[in-house]
């Protein structure tokens, strides 16, 4: 079987053959070429062997990287268990300061199995090498940490907790007003002047706000009473349970009534203002009443 050599190789083989012909006396040109062909095959075999050794070395390096990552994970898990054991021994009531410190420790030890990084260890495993401030997945919110990748993952300063990142999946706020007197007692107050309704979660016609996502919301109502005593109530409906009273505002004739509330709501929970007594004043379109609400903090995760 005659091997086909690449053109360049053929040329160089010819040169080598010529040199050899000067050196290896007594061999015919054919014999010399045959010798070269055998040498070439041997060389190929040696190269193939080297190639496979290189590949196995590469695999070993890769494997070592995985082992290192697994070791960091294990170390972190051990630290996490240690911290849990320490926390279990701590007295139940912590001061706010202690609590935030122990929380931040818990944060620094958290690490994940999902694709979203939960700690500097996760970020390192994902391939980050430059130290800096990073966003990580907290229990319910996004958090900010400083990762010092020059330190070992077990070093207490490897991850420094900075704080909660105020991230909302989308904004949510409204400002609704009433134009005209409102005297329909025992009804939900509707609104006919909408200044803002980001997210469209307040229905102006029914007067009901539906929480688009879990989080902490702020609501406030101020209004003016007409010629008599006036009374309104802020109500909340959680899931399929009945409406419950959150707050109530009273006002004497021609006086202000006001109420405010900050509430933890789940997606789908509802808020409304019920008119109980008297007349809400806006006879001349003076914009005397305001119902406002907005999402303070969203539980981005785990809800
Ligand atoms: C939190 O970590 C710091 C050092 O990083 C340590 O001094 C402190 O005791 C830890 N606190 C708790 C409650 O685990
Ligand atoms: C109340 O607000 C409306 C809408 O912005 C405005 O047209 C109207 O002039 C305001 N009323 C008064 C008395 O300023």
PDB file of N, CA, C and O in Angstrom, residues 55-88:
ATOM      1  N   UNK A  55      -4.176  14.793  25.911  1.00  0.00           N
ATOM      2  CA  UNK A  55      -5.630  14.815  26.168  1.00  0.00           C
ATOM      3  C   UNK A  55      -5.937  14.321  27.577  1.00  0.00           C
ATOM      4  O   UNK A  55      -6.756  14.892  28.282  1.00  0.00           O
ATOM      5  N   UNK A  56      -5.245  13.266  27.994  1.00  0.00           N
ATOM      6  CA  UNK A  56      -5.532  12.729  29.326  1.00  0.00           C
ATOM      7  C   UNK A  56      -5.070  13.728  30.396  1.00  0.00           C
ATOM      8  O   UNK A  56      -5.703  13.866  31.443  1.00  0.00           O
ATOM      9  N   UNK A  57      -3.964  14.450  30.101  1.00  0.00           N
ATOM     10  CA  UNK A  57      -3.498  15.489  31.037  1.00  0.00           C
ATOM     11  C   UNK A  57      -4.553  16.592  31.161  1.00  0.00           C
ATOM     12  O   UNK A  57      -4.876  17.037  32.262  1.00  0.00           O
ATOM     13  N   UNK A  58      -5.089  17.024  30.010  1.00  0.00           N
ATOM     14  CA  UNK A  58      -6.120  18.070  30.000  1.00  0.00           C
ATOM     15  C   UNK A  58      -7.310  17.640  30.851  1.00  0.00           C
ATOM     16  O   UNK A  58      -7.840  18.407  31.642  1.00  0.00           O
ATOM     17  N   UNK A  59      -7.722  16.381  30.685  1.00  0.00           N
ATOM     18  CA  UNK A  59      -8.857  15.844  31.452  1.00  0.00           C
ATOM     19  C   UNK A  59      -8.564  15.903  32.947  1.00  0.00           C
ATOM     20  O   UNK A  59      -9.412  16.268  33.747  1.00  0.00           O
ATOM     21  N   UNK A  60      -7.296  15.546  33.286  1.00  0.00           N
ATOM     22  CA  UNK A  60      -6.901  15.552  34.697  1.00  0.00           C
ATOM     23  C   UNK A  60      -7.018  16.965  35.264  1.00  0.00           C
ATOM     24  O   UNK A  60      -7.517  17.164  36.370  1.00  0.00           O
ATOM     25  N   UNK A  61      -6.551  17.970  34.488  1.00  0.00           N
ATOM     26  CA  UNK A  61      -6.605  19.371  34.937  1.00  0.00           C
ATOM     27  C   UNK A  61      -8.063  19.777  35.158  1.00  0.00           C
ATOM     28  O   UNK A  61      -8.415  20.357  36.184  1.00  0.00           O
ATOM     29  N   UNK A  62      -8.908  19.416  34.192  1.00  0.00           N
ATOM     30  CA  UNK A  62     -10.343  19.732  34.309  1.00  0.00           C
ATOM     31  C   UNK A  62     -10.925  19.107  35.574  1.00  0.00           C
ATOM     32  O   UNK A  62     -11.618  19.744  36.342  1.00  0.00           O
ATOM     33  N   UNK A  63     -10.598  17.844  35.778  1.00  0.00           N
ATOM     34  CA  UNK A  63     -11.111  17.090  36.909  1.00  0.00           C
ATOM     35  C   UNK A  63     -10.686  17.754  38.217  1.00  0.00           C
ATOM     36  O   UNK A  63     -11.463  17.882  39.151  1.00  0.00           O
ATOM     37  N   UNK A  64      -9.416  18.222  38.231  1.00  0.00           N
ATOM     38  CA  UNK A  64      -8.887  18.874  39.418  1.00  0.00           C
ATOM     39  C   UNK A  64      -9.688  20.140  39.727  1.00  0.00           C
ATOM     40  O   UNK A  64      -9.995  20.402  40.881  1.00  0.00           O
ATOM     41  N   UNK A  65     -10.045  20.899  38.652  1.00  0.00           N
ATOM     42  CA  UNK A  65     -10.851  22.119  38.823  1.00  0.00           C
ATOM     43  C   UNK A  65     -12.184  21.787  39.475  1.00  0.00           C
ATOM     44  O   UNK A  65     -12.620  22.466  40.400  1.00  0.00           O
ATOM     45  N   UNK A  66     -12.809  20.695  39.008  1.00  0.00           N
ATOM     46  CA  UNK A  66     -14.114  20.284  39.554  1.00  0.00           C
ATOM     47  C   UNK A  66     -13.952  19.881  41.019  1.00  0.00           C
ATOM     48  O   UNK A  66     -14.732  20.269  41.880  1.00  0.00           O
ATOM     49  N   UNK A  67     -12.879  19.136  41.284  1.00  0.00           N
ATOM     50  CA  UNK A  67     -12.619  18.700  42.665  1.00  0.00           C
ATOM     51  C   UNK A  67     -12.455  19.903  43.576  1.00  0.00           C
ATOM     52  O   UNK A  67     -12.993  19.945  44.677  1.00  0.00           O
ATOM     53  N   UNK A  68     -11.709  20.912  43.071  1.00  0.00           N
ATOM     54  CA  UNK A  68     -11.467  22.124  43.867  1.00  0.00           C
ATOM     55  C   UNK A  68     -12.797  22.803  44.196  1.00  0.00           C
ATOM     56  O   UNK A  68     -13.050  23.173  45.344  1.00  0.00           O
ATOM     57  N   UNK A  69     -13.662  22.934  43.180  1.00  0.00           N
ATOM     58  CA  UNK A  69     -14.975  23.558  43.383  1.00  0.00           C
ATOM     59  C   UNK A  69     -15.790  22.762  44.396  1.00  0.00           C
ATOM     60  O   UNK A  69     -16.435  23.329  45.273  1.00  0.00           O
ATOM     61  N   UNK A  70     -15.725  21.427  44.283  1.00  0.00           N
ATOM     62  CA  UNK A  70     -16.473  20.578  45.218  1.00  0.00           C
ATOM     63  C   UNK A  70     -15.957  20.755  46.635  1.00  0.00           C
ATOM     64  O   UNK A  70     -16.724  20.791  47.598  1.00  0.00           O
ATOM     65  N   UNK A  71     -14.613  20.912  46.752  1.00  0.00           N
ATOM     66  CA  UNK A  71     -14.009  21.092  48.064  1.00  0.00           C
ATOM     67  C   UNK A  71     -14.502  22.398  48.687  1.00  0.00           C
ATOM     68  O   UNK A  71     -14.865  22.435  49.862  1.00  0.00           O
ATOM     69  N   UNK A  72     -14.540  23.470  47.861  1.00  0.00           N
ATOM     70  CA  UNK A  72     -15.003  24.764  48.365  1.00  0.00           C
ATOM     71  C   UNK A  72     -16.442  24.639  48.846  1.00  0.00           C
ATOM     72  O   UNK A  72     -16.788  25.119  49.921  1.00  0.00           O
ATOM     73  N   UNK A  73     -17.262  23.938  48.075  1.00  0.00           N
ATOM     74  CA  UNK A  73     -18.662  23.736  48.457  1.00  0.00           C
ATOM     75  C   UNK A  73     -18.750  23.003  49.798  1.00  0.00           C
ATOM     76  O   UNK A  73     -19.503  23.387  50.684  1.00  0.00           O
ATOM     77  N   UNK A  74     -17.961  21.943  49.927  1.00  0.00           N
ATOM     78  CA  UNK A  74     -17.992  21.150  51.157  1.00  0.00           C
ATOM     79  C   UNK A  74     -17.562  21.999  52.341  1.00  0.00           C
ATOM     80  O   UNK A  74     -18.202  21.980  53.395  1.00  0.00           O
ATOM     81  N   UNK A  75     -16.456  22.761  52.155  1.00  0.00           N
ATOM     82  CA  UNK A  75     -15.963  23.632  53.223  1.00  0.00           C
ATOM     83  C   UNK A  75     -17.053  24.589  53.647  1.00  0.00           C
ATOM     84  O   UNK A  75     -17.300  24.813  54.820  1.00  0.00           O
ATOM     85  N   UNK A  76     -17.752  25.164  52.642  1.00  0.00           N
ATOM     86  CA  UNK A  76     -18.810  26.130  52.931  1.00  0.00           C
ATOM     87  C   UNK A  76     -19.948  25.462  53.686  1.00  0.00           C
ATOM     88  O   UNK A  76     -20.500  26.029  54.619  1.00  0.00           O
ATOM     89  N   UNK A  77     -20.265  24.231  53.281  1.00  0.00           N
ATOM     90  CA  UNK A  77     -21.349  23.505  53.953  1.00  0.00           C
ATOM     91  C   UNK A  77     -21.002  23.250  55.412  1.00  0.00           C
ATOM     92  O   UNK A  77     -21.831  23.414  56.298  1.00  0.00           O
ATOM     93  N   UNK A  78     -19.728  22.873  55.642  1.00  0.00           N
ATOM     94  CA  UNK A  78     -19.279  22.635  57.020  1.00  0.00           C
ATOM     95  C   UNK A  78     -19.424  23.924  57.822  1.00  0.00           C
ATOM     96  O   UNK A  78     -19.966  23.915  58.930  1.00  0.00           O
ATOM     97  N   UNK A  79     -18.972  25.047  57.233  1.00  0.00           N
ATOM     98  CA  UNK A  79     -19.089  26.341  57.917  1.00  0.00           C
ATOM     99  C   UNK A  79     -20.547  26.663  58.214  1.00  0.00           C
ATOM    100  O   UNK A  79     -20.875  27.164  59.277  1.00  0.00           O
ATOM    101  N   UNK A  80     -21.398  26.371  57.223  1.00  0.00           N
ATOM    102  CA  UNK A  80     -22.831  26.639  57.371  1.00  0.00           C
ATOM    103  C   UNK A  80     -23.384  25.839  58.556  1.00  0.00           C
ATOM    104  O   UNK A  80     -24.128  26.372  59.368  1.00  0.00           O
ATOM    105  N   UNK A  81     -22.993  24.553  58.654  1.00  0.00           N
ATOM    106  CA  UNK A  81     -23.469  23.703  59.734  1.00  0.00           C
ATOM    107  C   UNK A  81     -22.951  24.216  61.069  1.00  0.00           C
ATOM    108  O   UNK A  81     -23.681  24.244  62.064  1.00  0.00           O
ATOM    109  N   UNK A  82     -21.673  24.636  61.091  1.00  0.00           N
ATOM    110  CA  UNK A  82     -21.088  25.200  62.315  1.00  0.00           C
ATOM    111  C   UNK A  82     -21.907  26.411  62.755  1.00  0.00           C
ATOM    112  O   UNK A  82     -22.273  26.532  63.918  1.00  0.00           O
ATOM    113  N   UNK A  83     -22.174  27.313  61.785  1.00  0.00           N
ATOM    114  CA  UNK A  83     -22.918  28.537  62.098  1.00  0.00           C
ATOM    115  C   UNK A  83     -24.307  28.200  62.608  1.00  0.00           C
ATOM    116  O   UNK A  83     -24.809  28.819  63.539  1.00  0.00           O
ATOM    117  N   UNK A  84     -24.939  27.181  61.994  1.00  0.00           N
ATOM    118  CA  UNK A  84     -26.278  26.766  62.426  1.00  0.00           C
ATOM    119  C   UNK A  84     -26.225  26.255  63.862  1.00  0.00           C
ATOM    120  O   UNK A  84     -27.087  26.567  64.677  1.00  0.00           O
ATOM    121  N   UNK A  85     -25.185  25.479  64.157  1.00  0.00           N
ATOM    122  CA  UNK A  85     -25.029  24.929  65.508  1.00  0.00           C
ATOM    123  C   UNK A  85     -24.858  26.076  66.498  1.00  0.00           C
ATOM    124  O   UNK A  85     -25.457  26.066  67.572  1.00  0.00           O
ATOM    125  N   UNK A  86     -24.052  27.082  66.118  1.00  0.00           N
ATOM    126  CA  UNK A  86     -23.829  28.239  67.004  1.00  0.00           C
ATOM    127  C   UNK A  86     -25.139  28.984  67.209  1.00  0.00           C
ATOM    128  O   UNK A  86     -25.519  29.302  68.326  1.00  0.00           O
ATOM    129  N   UNK A  87     -25.865  29.183  66.093  1.00  0.00           N
ATOM    130  CA  UNK A  87     -27.133  29.933  66.187  1.00  0.00           C
ATOM    131  C   UNK A  87     -28.143  29.187  67.068  1.00  0.00           C
ATOM    132  O   UNK A  87     -28.908  29.798  67.793  1.00  0.00           O
ATOM    133  N   UNK A  88     -28.125  27.855  66.988  1.00  0.00           N
ATOM    134  CA  UNK A  88     -29.084  27.063  67.771  1.00  0.00           C
ATOM    135  C   UNK A  88     -28.864  27.271  69.263  1.00  0.00           C
ATOM    136  O   UNK A  88     -29.793  27.157  70.052  1.00  0.00           O
TER     137      UNK A  88
END
